[in-house]
Amino acid sequence: MNNNAIGVFDSGVGGLTCVSELQKILPHEDIIYLGDTARIPYGTKSKETVFEYAKQDVAFFRKHNVKMIIVACGTVSAVMMTYPIFENDELSSGVLYPAVKAACEATKNKRIGVIATSASIKSGGYGKAIREIIPDAKLVGQACPMFVPLVENGYTDRDNEVAKIIARDYLQVMIDEDVDTLIMGCTHYPLLKDIIGDILGNKVSLISPGAEAAKYALNALTENNMLSANNENGKLELYCTDSVELFTENVKTILGSDINGEIFRTTLK
Ligand code: DGL
């Protein structure tokens, strides 16, 4: 048993897609969330810059003495395949491998699409991980740089015309290439899943990397006998590195208005 919190981070609110799943499947766990909103987006930056940011994100959690760190950011998860940020004995997970595993289990025709930030697509990390499981998989990658600003500005409703036009443009290649499984490889993207689902139809399985990482955390904490002994609902503590007001608005849109947690501003070094 271990009652320390689980640390979850992203460049912004995308990683809350992991938090909402954690709250469902591990309701007694305390969670500390960090959104590096002052430096979002990560996905348009070089891998060296993302690596520097990620090291600071991890250092923040080491100070908070968490029992596990989840990198709920597809971009950092892809970059850390070549630039590792964890020590060997730390319990941690990115979102890339859990998402890839779920996609490889879901696909029937071995045609898997990945939408993600430009940095993630450029890294080739998703393709490499998919081919380790299905060597002859056909991978269709598409960077969607305008999705993160849409989400951070609340353009996520199913009827949002701007979001629909942009999504149709990005996703046409997935229809042309007949993918049957799509990894929404940036944790912000599942917040657009109604729009994405309407365009691709219900025959395409949509994989949420944040949700898959939460399932991985459940297994890892169970196997390591590190679940919380707490019987009450876990506490949520949220940190951002820019305006608390804007972050609070976004958090409420995603987790609901009764978030039952406190929100603070912090600086990263
Ligand atoms: N949510 C992020 C990801 O999963 C990052 C988006 C960004 O900062 O560009 O890649």
PDB file of N, CA and C in Angstrom, residues 53-65 69 268-269:
ATOM      1  N   TYR A  53      12.016  20.887 -21.092  1.00  0.00           N
ATOM      2  CA  TYR A  53      10.748  21.141 -20.378  1.00  0.00           C
ATOM      3  C   TYR A  53      10.346  19.898 -19.571  1.00  0.00           C
ATOM      4  N   ALA A  54      10.467  18.752 -20.204  1.00  0.00           N
ATOM      5  CA  ALA A  54      10.022  17.505 -19.559  1.00  0.00           C
ATOM      6  C   ALA A  54      10.825  17.225 -18.294  1.00  0.00           C
ATOM      7  N   LYS A  55      12.133  17.522 -18.340  1.00  0.00           N
ATOM      8  CA  LYS A  55      12.972  17.294 -17.148  1.00  0.00           C
ATOM      9  C   LYS A  55      12.472  18.169 -15.991  1.00  0.00           C
ATOM     10  N   GLN A  56      12.051  19.390 -16.323  1.00  0.00           N
ATOM     11  CA  GLN A  56      11.543  20.282 -15.270  1.00  0.00           C
ATOM     12  C   GLN A  56      10.176  19.811 -14.752  1.00  0.00           C
ATOM     13  N   ASP A  57       9.359  19.293 -15.649  1.00  0.00           N
ATOM     14  CA  ASP A  57       8.053  18.761 -15.226  1.00  0.00           C
ATOM     15  C   ASP A  57       8.259  17.612 -14.240  1.00  0.00           C
ATOM     16  N   VAL A  58       9.209  16.738 -14.572  1.00  0.00           N
ATOM     17  CA  VAL A  58       9.479  15.579 -13.711  1.00  0.00           C
ATOM     18  C   VAL A  58      10.067  16.034 -12.363  1.00  0.00           C
ATOM     19  N   ALA A  59      10.957  17.036 -12.419  1.00  0.00           N
ATOM     20  CA  ALA A  59      11.564  17.558 -11.171  1.00  0.00           C
ATOM     21  C   ALA A  59      10.475  18.109 -10.244  1.00  0.00           C
ATOM     22  N   PHE A  60       9.452  18.728 -10.813  1.00  0.00           N
ATOM     23  CA  PHE A  60       8.327  19.246 -10.013  1.00  0.00           C
ATOM     24  C   PHE A  60       7.689  18.103  -9.205  1.00  0.00           C
ATOM     25  N   PHE A  61       7.503  16.962  -9.851  1.00  0.00           N
ATOM     26  CA  PHE A  61       6.840  15.841  -9.155  1.00  0.00           C
ATOM     27  C   PHE A  61       7.759  15.175  -8.141  1.00  0.00           C
ATOM     28  N   ARG A  62       9.067  15.186  -8.416  1.00  0.00           N
ATOM     29  CA  ARG A  62       9.975  14.587  -7.434  1.00  0.00           C
ATOM     30  C   ARG A  62       9.870  15.371  -6.125  1.00  0.00           C
ATOM     31  N   LYS A  63       9.683  16.689  -6.241  1.00  0.00           N
ATOM     32  CA  LYS A  63       9.538  17.521  -5.031  1.00  0.00           C
ATOM     33  C   LYS A  63       8.251  17.168  -4.290  1.00  0.00           C
ATOM     34  N   HIS A  64       7.250  16.734  -5.024  1.00  0.00           N
ATOM     35  CA  HIS A  64       5.961  16.399  -4.400  1.00  0.00           C
ATOM     36  C   HIS A  64       5.891  14.942  -3.953  1.00  0.00           C
ATOM     37  N   ASN A  65       6.984  14.231  -4.130  1.00  0.00           N
ATOM     38  CA  ASN A  65       7.073  12.871  -3.602  1.00  0.00           C
ATOM     39  C   ASN A  65       5.918  11.963  -4.056  1.00  0.00           C
ATOM     40  N   ILE A  69       4.663   8.630 -11.886  1.00  0.00           N
ATOM     41  CA  ILE A  69       4.496   9.807 -12.764  1.00  0.00           C
ATOM     42  C   ILE A  69       3.968   9.334 -14.117  1.00  0.00           C
ATOM     43  N   LEU A 268       8.360  26.557 -12.980  1.00  0.00           N
ATOM     44  CA  LEU A 268       9.196  25.360 -13.143  1.00  0.00           C
ATOM     45  C   LEU A 268      10.644  25.770 -13.370  1.00  0.00           C
ATOM     46  N   LYS A 269      11.548  25.033 -12.758  1.00  0.00           N
ATOM     47  CA  LYS A 269      12.985  25.348 -12.960  1.00  0.00           C
ATOM     48  C   LYS A 269      13.760  24.072 -13.224  1.00  0.00           C
TER      49      LYS A 269
END
